[in-house]
Structure formats: C-alpha cells, structure tokens
mmCIF file of C-alpha atoms and ligand atoms in Angstrom:
data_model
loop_
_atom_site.group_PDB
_atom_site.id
_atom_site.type_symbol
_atom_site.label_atom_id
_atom_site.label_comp_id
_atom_site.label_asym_id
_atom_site.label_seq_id
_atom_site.Cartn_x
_atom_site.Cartn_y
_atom_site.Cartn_z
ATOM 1 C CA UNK T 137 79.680 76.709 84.649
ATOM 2 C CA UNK T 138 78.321 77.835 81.415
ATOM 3 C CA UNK T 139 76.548 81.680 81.529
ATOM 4 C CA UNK T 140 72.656 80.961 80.249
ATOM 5 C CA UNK T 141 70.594 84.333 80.250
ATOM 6 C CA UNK T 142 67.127 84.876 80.838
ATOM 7 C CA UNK T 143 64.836 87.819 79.660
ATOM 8 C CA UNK T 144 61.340 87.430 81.567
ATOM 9 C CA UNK T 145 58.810 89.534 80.675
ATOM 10 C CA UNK T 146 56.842 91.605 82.831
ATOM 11 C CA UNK T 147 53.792 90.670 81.017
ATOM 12 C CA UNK T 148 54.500 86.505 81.584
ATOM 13 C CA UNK T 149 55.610 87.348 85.619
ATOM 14 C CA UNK T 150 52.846 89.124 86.720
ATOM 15 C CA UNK T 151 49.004 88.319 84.997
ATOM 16 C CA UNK T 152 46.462 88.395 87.567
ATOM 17 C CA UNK T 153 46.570 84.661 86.660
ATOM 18 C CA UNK T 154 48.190 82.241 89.136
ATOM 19 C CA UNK T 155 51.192 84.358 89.623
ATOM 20 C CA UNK T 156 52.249 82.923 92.738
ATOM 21 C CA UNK T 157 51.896 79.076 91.671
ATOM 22 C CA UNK T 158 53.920 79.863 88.337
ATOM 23 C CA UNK T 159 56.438 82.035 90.187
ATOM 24 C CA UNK T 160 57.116 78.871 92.967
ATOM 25 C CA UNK T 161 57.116 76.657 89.557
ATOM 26 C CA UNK T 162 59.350 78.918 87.933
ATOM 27 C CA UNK T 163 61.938 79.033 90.710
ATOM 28 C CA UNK T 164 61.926 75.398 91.070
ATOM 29 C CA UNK T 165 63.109 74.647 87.417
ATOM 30 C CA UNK T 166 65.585 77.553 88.072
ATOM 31 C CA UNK T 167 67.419 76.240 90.444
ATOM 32 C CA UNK T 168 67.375 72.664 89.199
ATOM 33 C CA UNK T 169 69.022 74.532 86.242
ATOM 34 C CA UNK T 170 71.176 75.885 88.556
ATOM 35 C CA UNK T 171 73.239 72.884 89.384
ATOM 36 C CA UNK T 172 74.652 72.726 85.028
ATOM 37 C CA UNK T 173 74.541 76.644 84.517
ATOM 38 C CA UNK T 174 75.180 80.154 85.950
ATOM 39 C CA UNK T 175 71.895 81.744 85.591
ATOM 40 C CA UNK T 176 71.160 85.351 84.807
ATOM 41 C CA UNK T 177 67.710 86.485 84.886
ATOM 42 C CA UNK T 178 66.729 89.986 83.870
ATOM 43 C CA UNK T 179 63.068 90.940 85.134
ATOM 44 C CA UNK T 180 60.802 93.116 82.948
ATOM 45 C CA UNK T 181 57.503 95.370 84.386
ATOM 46 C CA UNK T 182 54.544 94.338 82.178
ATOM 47 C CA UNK T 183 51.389 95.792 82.896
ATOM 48 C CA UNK T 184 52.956 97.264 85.946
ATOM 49 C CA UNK T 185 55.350 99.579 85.055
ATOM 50 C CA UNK T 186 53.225 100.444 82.173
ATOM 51 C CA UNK T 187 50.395 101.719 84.797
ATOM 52 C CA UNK T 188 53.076 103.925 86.326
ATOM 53 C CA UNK T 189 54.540 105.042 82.763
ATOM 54 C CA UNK T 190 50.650 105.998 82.055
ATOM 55 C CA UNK T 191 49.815 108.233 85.098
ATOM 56 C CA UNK T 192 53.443 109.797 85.163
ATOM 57 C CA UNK T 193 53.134 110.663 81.647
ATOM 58 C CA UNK T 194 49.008 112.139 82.247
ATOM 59 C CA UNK T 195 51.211 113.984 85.322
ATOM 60 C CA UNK T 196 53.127 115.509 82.516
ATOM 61 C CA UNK T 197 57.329 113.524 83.681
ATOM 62 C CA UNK T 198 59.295 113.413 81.024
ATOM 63 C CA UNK T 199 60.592 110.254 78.884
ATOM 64 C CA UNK T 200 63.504 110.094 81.157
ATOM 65 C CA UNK T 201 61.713 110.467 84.147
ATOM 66 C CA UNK T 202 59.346 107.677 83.053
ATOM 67 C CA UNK T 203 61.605 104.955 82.517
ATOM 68 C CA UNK T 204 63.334 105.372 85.991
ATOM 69 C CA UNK T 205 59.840 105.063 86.786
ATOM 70 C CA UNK T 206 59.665 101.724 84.583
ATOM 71 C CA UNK T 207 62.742 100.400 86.029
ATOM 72 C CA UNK T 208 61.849 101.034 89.163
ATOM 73 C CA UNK T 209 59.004 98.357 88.915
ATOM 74 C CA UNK T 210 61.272 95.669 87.123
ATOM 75 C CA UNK T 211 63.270 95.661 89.698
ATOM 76 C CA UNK T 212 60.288 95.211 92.276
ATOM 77 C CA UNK T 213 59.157 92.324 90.008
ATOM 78 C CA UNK T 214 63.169 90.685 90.228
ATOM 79 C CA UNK T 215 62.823 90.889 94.242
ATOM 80 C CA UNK T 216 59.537 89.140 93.499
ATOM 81 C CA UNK T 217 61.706 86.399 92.033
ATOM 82 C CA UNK T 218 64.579 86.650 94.338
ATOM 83 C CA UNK T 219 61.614 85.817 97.468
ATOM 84 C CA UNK T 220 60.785 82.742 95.183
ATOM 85 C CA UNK T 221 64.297 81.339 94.418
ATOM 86 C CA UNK T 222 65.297 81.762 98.207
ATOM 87 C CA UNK T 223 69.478 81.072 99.364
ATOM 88 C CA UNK T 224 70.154 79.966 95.836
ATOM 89 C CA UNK T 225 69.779 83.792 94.089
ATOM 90 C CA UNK T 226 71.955 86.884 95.206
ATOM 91 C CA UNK T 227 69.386 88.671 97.346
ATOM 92 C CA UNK T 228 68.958 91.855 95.939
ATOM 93 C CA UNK T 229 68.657 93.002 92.083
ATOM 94 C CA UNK T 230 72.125 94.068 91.172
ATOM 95 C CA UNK T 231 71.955 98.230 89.902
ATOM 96 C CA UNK T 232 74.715 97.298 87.133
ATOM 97 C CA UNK T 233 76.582 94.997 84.562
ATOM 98 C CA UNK T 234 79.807 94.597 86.813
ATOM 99 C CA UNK T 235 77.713 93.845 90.281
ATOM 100 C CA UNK T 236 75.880 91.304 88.562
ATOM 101 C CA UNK T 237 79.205 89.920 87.163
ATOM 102 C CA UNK T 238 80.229 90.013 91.138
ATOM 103 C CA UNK T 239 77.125 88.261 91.969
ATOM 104 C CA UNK T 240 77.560 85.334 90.230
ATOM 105 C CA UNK T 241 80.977 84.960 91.691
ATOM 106 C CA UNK T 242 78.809 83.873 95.095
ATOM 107 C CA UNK T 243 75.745 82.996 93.692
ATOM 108 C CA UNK T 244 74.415 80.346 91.274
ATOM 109 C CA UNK T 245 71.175 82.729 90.114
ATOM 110 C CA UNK T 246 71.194 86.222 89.675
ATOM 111 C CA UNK T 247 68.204 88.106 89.222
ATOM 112 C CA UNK T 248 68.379 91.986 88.003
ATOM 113 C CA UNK T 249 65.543 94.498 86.584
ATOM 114 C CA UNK T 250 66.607 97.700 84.579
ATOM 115 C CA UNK T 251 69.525 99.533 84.561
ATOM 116 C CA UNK T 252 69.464 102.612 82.816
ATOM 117 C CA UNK T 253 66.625 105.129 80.710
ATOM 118 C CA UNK T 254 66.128 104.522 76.920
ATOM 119 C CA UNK T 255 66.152 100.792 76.613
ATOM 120 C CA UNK T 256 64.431 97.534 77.903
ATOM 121 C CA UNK T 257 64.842 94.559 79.602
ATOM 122 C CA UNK T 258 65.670 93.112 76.532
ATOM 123 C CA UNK T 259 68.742 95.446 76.026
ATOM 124 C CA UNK T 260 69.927 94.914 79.638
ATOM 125 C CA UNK T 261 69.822 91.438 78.959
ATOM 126 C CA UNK T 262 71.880 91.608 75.695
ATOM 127 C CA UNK T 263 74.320 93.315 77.313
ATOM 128 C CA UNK T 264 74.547 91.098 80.491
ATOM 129 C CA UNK T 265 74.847 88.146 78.018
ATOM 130 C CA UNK T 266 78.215 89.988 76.551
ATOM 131 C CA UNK T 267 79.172 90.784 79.998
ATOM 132 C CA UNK T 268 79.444 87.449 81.584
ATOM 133 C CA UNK T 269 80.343 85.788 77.919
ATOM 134 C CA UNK T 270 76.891 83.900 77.453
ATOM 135 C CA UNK T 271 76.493 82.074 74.305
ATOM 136 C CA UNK T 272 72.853 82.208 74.353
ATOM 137 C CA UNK T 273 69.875 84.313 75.756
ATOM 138 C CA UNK T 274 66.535 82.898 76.244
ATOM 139 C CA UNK T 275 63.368 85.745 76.147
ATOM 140 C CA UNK T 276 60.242 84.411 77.544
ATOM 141 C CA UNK T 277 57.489 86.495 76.616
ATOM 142 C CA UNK T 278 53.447 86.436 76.305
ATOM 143 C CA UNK T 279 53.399 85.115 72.533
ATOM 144 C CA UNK T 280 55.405 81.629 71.615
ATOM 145 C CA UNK T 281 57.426 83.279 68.824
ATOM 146 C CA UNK T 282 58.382 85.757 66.315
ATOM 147 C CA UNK T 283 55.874 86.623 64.177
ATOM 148 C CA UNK T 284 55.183 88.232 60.839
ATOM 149 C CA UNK T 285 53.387 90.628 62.430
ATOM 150 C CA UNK T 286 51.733 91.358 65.779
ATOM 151 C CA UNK T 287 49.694 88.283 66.368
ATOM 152 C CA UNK T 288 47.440 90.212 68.564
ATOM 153 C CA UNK T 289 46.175 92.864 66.308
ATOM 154 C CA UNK T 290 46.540 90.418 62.736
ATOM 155 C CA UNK T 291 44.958 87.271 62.443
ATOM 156 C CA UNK T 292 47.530 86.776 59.187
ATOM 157 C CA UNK T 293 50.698 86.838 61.054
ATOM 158 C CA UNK T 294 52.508 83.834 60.757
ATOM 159 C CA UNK T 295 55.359 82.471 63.403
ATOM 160 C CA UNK T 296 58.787 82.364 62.067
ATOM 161 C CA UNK T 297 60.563 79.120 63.658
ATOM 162 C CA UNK T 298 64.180 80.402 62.727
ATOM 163 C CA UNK T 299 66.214 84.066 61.634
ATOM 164 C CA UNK T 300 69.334 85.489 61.332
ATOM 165 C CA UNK T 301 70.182 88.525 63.825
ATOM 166 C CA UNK T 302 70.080 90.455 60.238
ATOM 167 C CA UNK T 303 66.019 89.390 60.218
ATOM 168 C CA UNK T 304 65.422 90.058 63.870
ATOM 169 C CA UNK T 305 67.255 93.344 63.780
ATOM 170 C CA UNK T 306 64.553 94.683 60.528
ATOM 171 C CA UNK T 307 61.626 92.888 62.535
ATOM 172 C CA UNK T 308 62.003 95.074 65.504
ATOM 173 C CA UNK T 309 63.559 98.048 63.609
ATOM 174 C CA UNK T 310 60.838 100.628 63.903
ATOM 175 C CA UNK T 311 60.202 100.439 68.107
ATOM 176 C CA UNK T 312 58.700 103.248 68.751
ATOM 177 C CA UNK T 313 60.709 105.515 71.267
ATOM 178 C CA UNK T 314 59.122 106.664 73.823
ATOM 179 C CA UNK T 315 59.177 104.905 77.517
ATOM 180 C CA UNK T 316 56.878 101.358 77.890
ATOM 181 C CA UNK T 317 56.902 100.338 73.918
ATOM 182 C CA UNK T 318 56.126 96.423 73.621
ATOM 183 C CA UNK T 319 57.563 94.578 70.643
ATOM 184 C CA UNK T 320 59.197 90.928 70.934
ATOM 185 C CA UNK T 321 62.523 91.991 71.590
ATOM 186 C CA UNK T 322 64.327 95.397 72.249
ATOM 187 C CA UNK T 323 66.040 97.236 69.049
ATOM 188 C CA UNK T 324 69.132 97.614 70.927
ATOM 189 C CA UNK T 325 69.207 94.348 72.821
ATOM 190 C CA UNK T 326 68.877 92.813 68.917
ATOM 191 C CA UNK T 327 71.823 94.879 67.383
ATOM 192 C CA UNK T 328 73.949 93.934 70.460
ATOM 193 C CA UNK T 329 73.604 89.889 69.721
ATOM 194 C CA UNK T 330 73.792 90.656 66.494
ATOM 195 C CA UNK T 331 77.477 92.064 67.243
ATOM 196 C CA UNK T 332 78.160 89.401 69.533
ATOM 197 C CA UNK T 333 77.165 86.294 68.107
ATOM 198 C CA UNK T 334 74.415 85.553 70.857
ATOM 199 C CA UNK T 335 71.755 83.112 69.437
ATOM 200 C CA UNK T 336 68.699 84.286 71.225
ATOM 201 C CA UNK T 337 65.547 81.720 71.527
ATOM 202 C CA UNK T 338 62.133 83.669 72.045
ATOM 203 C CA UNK T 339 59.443 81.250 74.037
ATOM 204 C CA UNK T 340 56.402 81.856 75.925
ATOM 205 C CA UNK T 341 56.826 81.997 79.242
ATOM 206 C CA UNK T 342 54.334 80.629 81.030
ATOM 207 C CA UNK T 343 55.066 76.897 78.847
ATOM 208 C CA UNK T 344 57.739 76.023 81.631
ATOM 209 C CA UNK T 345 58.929 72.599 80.371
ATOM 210 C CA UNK T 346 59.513 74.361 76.716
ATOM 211 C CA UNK T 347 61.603 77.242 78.576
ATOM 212 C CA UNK T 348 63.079 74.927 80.227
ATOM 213 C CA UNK T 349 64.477 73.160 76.612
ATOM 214 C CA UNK T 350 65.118 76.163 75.431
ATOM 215 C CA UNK T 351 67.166 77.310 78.482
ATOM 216 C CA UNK T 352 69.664 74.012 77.881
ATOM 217 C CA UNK T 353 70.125 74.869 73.978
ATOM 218 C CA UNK T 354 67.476 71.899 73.124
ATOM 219 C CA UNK T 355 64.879 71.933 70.656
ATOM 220 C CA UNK T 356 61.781 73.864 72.229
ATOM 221 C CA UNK T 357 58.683 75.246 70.393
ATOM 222 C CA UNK T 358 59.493 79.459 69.602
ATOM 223 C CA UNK T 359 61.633 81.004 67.109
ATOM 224 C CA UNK T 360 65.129 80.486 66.854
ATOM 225 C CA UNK T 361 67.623 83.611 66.243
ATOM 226 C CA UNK T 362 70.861 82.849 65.061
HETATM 227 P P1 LIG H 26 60.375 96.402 80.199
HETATM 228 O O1 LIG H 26 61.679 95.853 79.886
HETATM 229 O O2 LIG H 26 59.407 95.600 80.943
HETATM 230 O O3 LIG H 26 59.725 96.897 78.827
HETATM 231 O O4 LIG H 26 60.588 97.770 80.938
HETATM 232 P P2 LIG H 26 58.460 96.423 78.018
HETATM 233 O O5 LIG H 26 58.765 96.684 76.589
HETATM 234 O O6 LIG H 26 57.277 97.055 78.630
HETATM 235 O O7 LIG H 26 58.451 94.821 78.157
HETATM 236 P P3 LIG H 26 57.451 93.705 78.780
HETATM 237 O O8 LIG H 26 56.050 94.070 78.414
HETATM 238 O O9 LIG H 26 57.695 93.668 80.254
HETATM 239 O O10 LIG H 26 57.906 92.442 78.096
HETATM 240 C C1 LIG H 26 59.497 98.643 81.236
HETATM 241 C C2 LIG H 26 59.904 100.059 80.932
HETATM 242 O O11 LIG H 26 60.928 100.479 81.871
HETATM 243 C C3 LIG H 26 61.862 101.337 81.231
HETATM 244 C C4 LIG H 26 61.342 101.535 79.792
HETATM 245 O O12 LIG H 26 60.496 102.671 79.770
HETATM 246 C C5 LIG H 26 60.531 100.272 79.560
HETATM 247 O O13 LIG H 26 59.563 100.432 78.555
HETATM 248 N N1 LIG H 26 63.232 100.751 81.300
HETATM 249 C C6 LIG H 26 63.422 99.431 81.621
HETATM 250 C C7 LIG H 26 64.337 101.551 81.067
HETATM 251 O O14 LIG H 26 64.204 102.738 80.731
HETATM 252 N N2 LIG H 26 65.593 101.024 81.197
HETATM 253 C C8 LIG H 26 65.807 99.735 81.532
HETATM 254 O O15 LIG H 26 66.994 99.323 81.657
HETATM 255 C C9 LIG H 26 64.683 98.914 81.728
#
C-alpha cells in the first residue's frame, strides 16, 4: 500500500475547542484511509508543550533539556490519537525512524510524536516520509496555507496556492532556534523534501473533508509544495 504521511499540529489537536468530537472525527477518516494507504502520522505539542517549554525555560533548563521536554508532550498528544484510532494504529508512539518502519509492517496507522532535540514535528515527519519511501506529506496546521507572511500578525499577507521546495525552503529560512518556534513548516523538515522529492501539501486541520483530499493527492484548498 502506498506510504501517505501526516504532520498534525499540536495547535489543530488540542484547542480547548471540541477536541474530543474532532479527534473521534479525525480517526474515523483515518482509518477509512486506511484501507488504500499506509498511514504515518507524526503528532506535534501546540500550546502544550509550549506551556512546559515556558516554565522549564523561567526554571532556567537548557535548550536541550526543553525540547525533551517538548517531545515529551507530542508524544502524549500521539497516545491521544492512538486511544481514538483503537486496533487499527500500533499502540504506542514508536521512539524512532526504524520502529515506526516495523510498525507498519503490523499495523495499517502509525502514530509517533518527536524523536530527537533541535527539530520539529515537521522534521520528524520529513524524515519518516524518506524512511518508509512516501511520495507525499500532508501538514495540517492552524492556518489553510502558506502565506506571504504571518497571517496572524499582517493583515497584507497573501496565501500562496503553489511553490517549489526552493520557495518553501527561503519562506521558512530564518526559524528562530531556540526550543517551541512556530512557523508553517520546520527548516529542516523543508530542506529534507527538498532533497527527496517529497511534494508536501500544507492544509488546515480542523477542515477534515479538505485533509482528507489532500491526504489522497486530490485537489484540496492550501498551498501546494512541489
Ligand atoms: P512541535 O513539533 O509541536 O513544534 O514540537 P511547534 O513548532 O511548536 O509546532 P506546532 O505548534 O505543534 O505546530 C514542540 C517542541 O518540541 C521539541 C521542540 O522544542 C519543539 O518546538 N521537539 C519536538 C524536539 O526537540 N524534537 C522533536 O523531534 C520534536
């Protein structure tokens, strides 16, 4: 079965906003995907993990030590998922690359958080797409696009329907480095489809028929990297 990738932010999993209903919505259009594709989900920690970044950091951990904190939390928020997606998901968050390769030998849905300090979600879910040789990556996030500029702090910023890897890669070139930055897609994660040839579609989450196209490589509403 053909290797589809997921990034879900932290920020479109948890919201204080129905997260329950959306999660048992979620996990029902999952595994109906399930029966065409091998599904890889990679779960970020939104508000979450950057709560614990926050008080570690006022506690004076360093960078390091903050992101273990961070993953720590996207991998609570992938058991969330695995509780919602029952028999059909391996049923814990794989630590690595190679056990989640293993996991989808049994399993039809694999759900994983972070892996390792200095990178996202995003990044772990670039590099599981060149692990298990997926074609394309899907990252659903809190905005419905790629924009000119951040849409939340400039009224100008336009959405840009389709880019090259070259264009995503100078988009999200200056993320800053330290632990809990939010940008539309991880600097890393963008150099390593770039390398790859992994056409990435950016949605927002919560619009589950549109991730839903854009998971099966139709037309959906979001930008387009290719
Ligand atoms: P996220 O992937 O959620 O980052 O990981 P984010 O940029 O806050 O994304 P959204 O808002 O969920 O979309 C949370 C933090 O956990 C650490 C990083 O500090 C990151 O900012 N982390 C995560 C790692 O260090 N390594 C990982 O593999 C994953």
């Amino acid at each position: 079965m053909e290797p589809v990738v997921l990034s879900l932010g932290g920020s479109v999993l948890i919201r204080d906003d129905g997260d329950t209903a959306y999660l048992r919505k979620l996990a029902k259009i999952l595994i109906g995907l399930s029966s065409s594709y091998k599904l890889y989900v990679v779960t970020g920690g939104g508000r979450i993990a950057r709560y614990y970044i926050g008080a570690g950091r006022d506690l004076g951990a360093d960078e390091s030590f903050l992101d273990e904190l961070g993953i720590e939390v996207t991998r609570l928020n992938a058991r969330l998922l695995i509780t919602a997606l029952g028999d059909r998901a391996y049923h814990v968050p794989p630590s690595n690359y190679d056990e989640a390769l293993q996991a989808g030998k049994t399993h039809s849905i694999v759900v994983m958080g972070g892996v390792s300090p200095g990178i996202t979600t995003d990044a772990v879910a670039a590099l599981l797409a060149e692990r298990v040789k997926a074609k394309r990556l899907v990252n659903a996030t809190s905005v419905d696009g790629a924009y000119s500029a951040d849409p939340k702090k400039d009224p100008g910023a336009t959405r840009i329907s389709k880019m090259t890897h070259e264009d995503l890669i100078a988009l999200v070139g200056s993320t800053p480095a330290g632990a809990g930055p939010s940008v539309v897609f991880d600097s890393v994660g963008a150099k390593v489809l770039e390398r790859s040839k992994i056409t990435l579609a950016i949605v927002e989450g919560r619009d589950l028929a549109n991730l839903r196209d854009a998971m099966e490589g139709r037309a959906f509403k979001g930008t387009i990297v290719v």
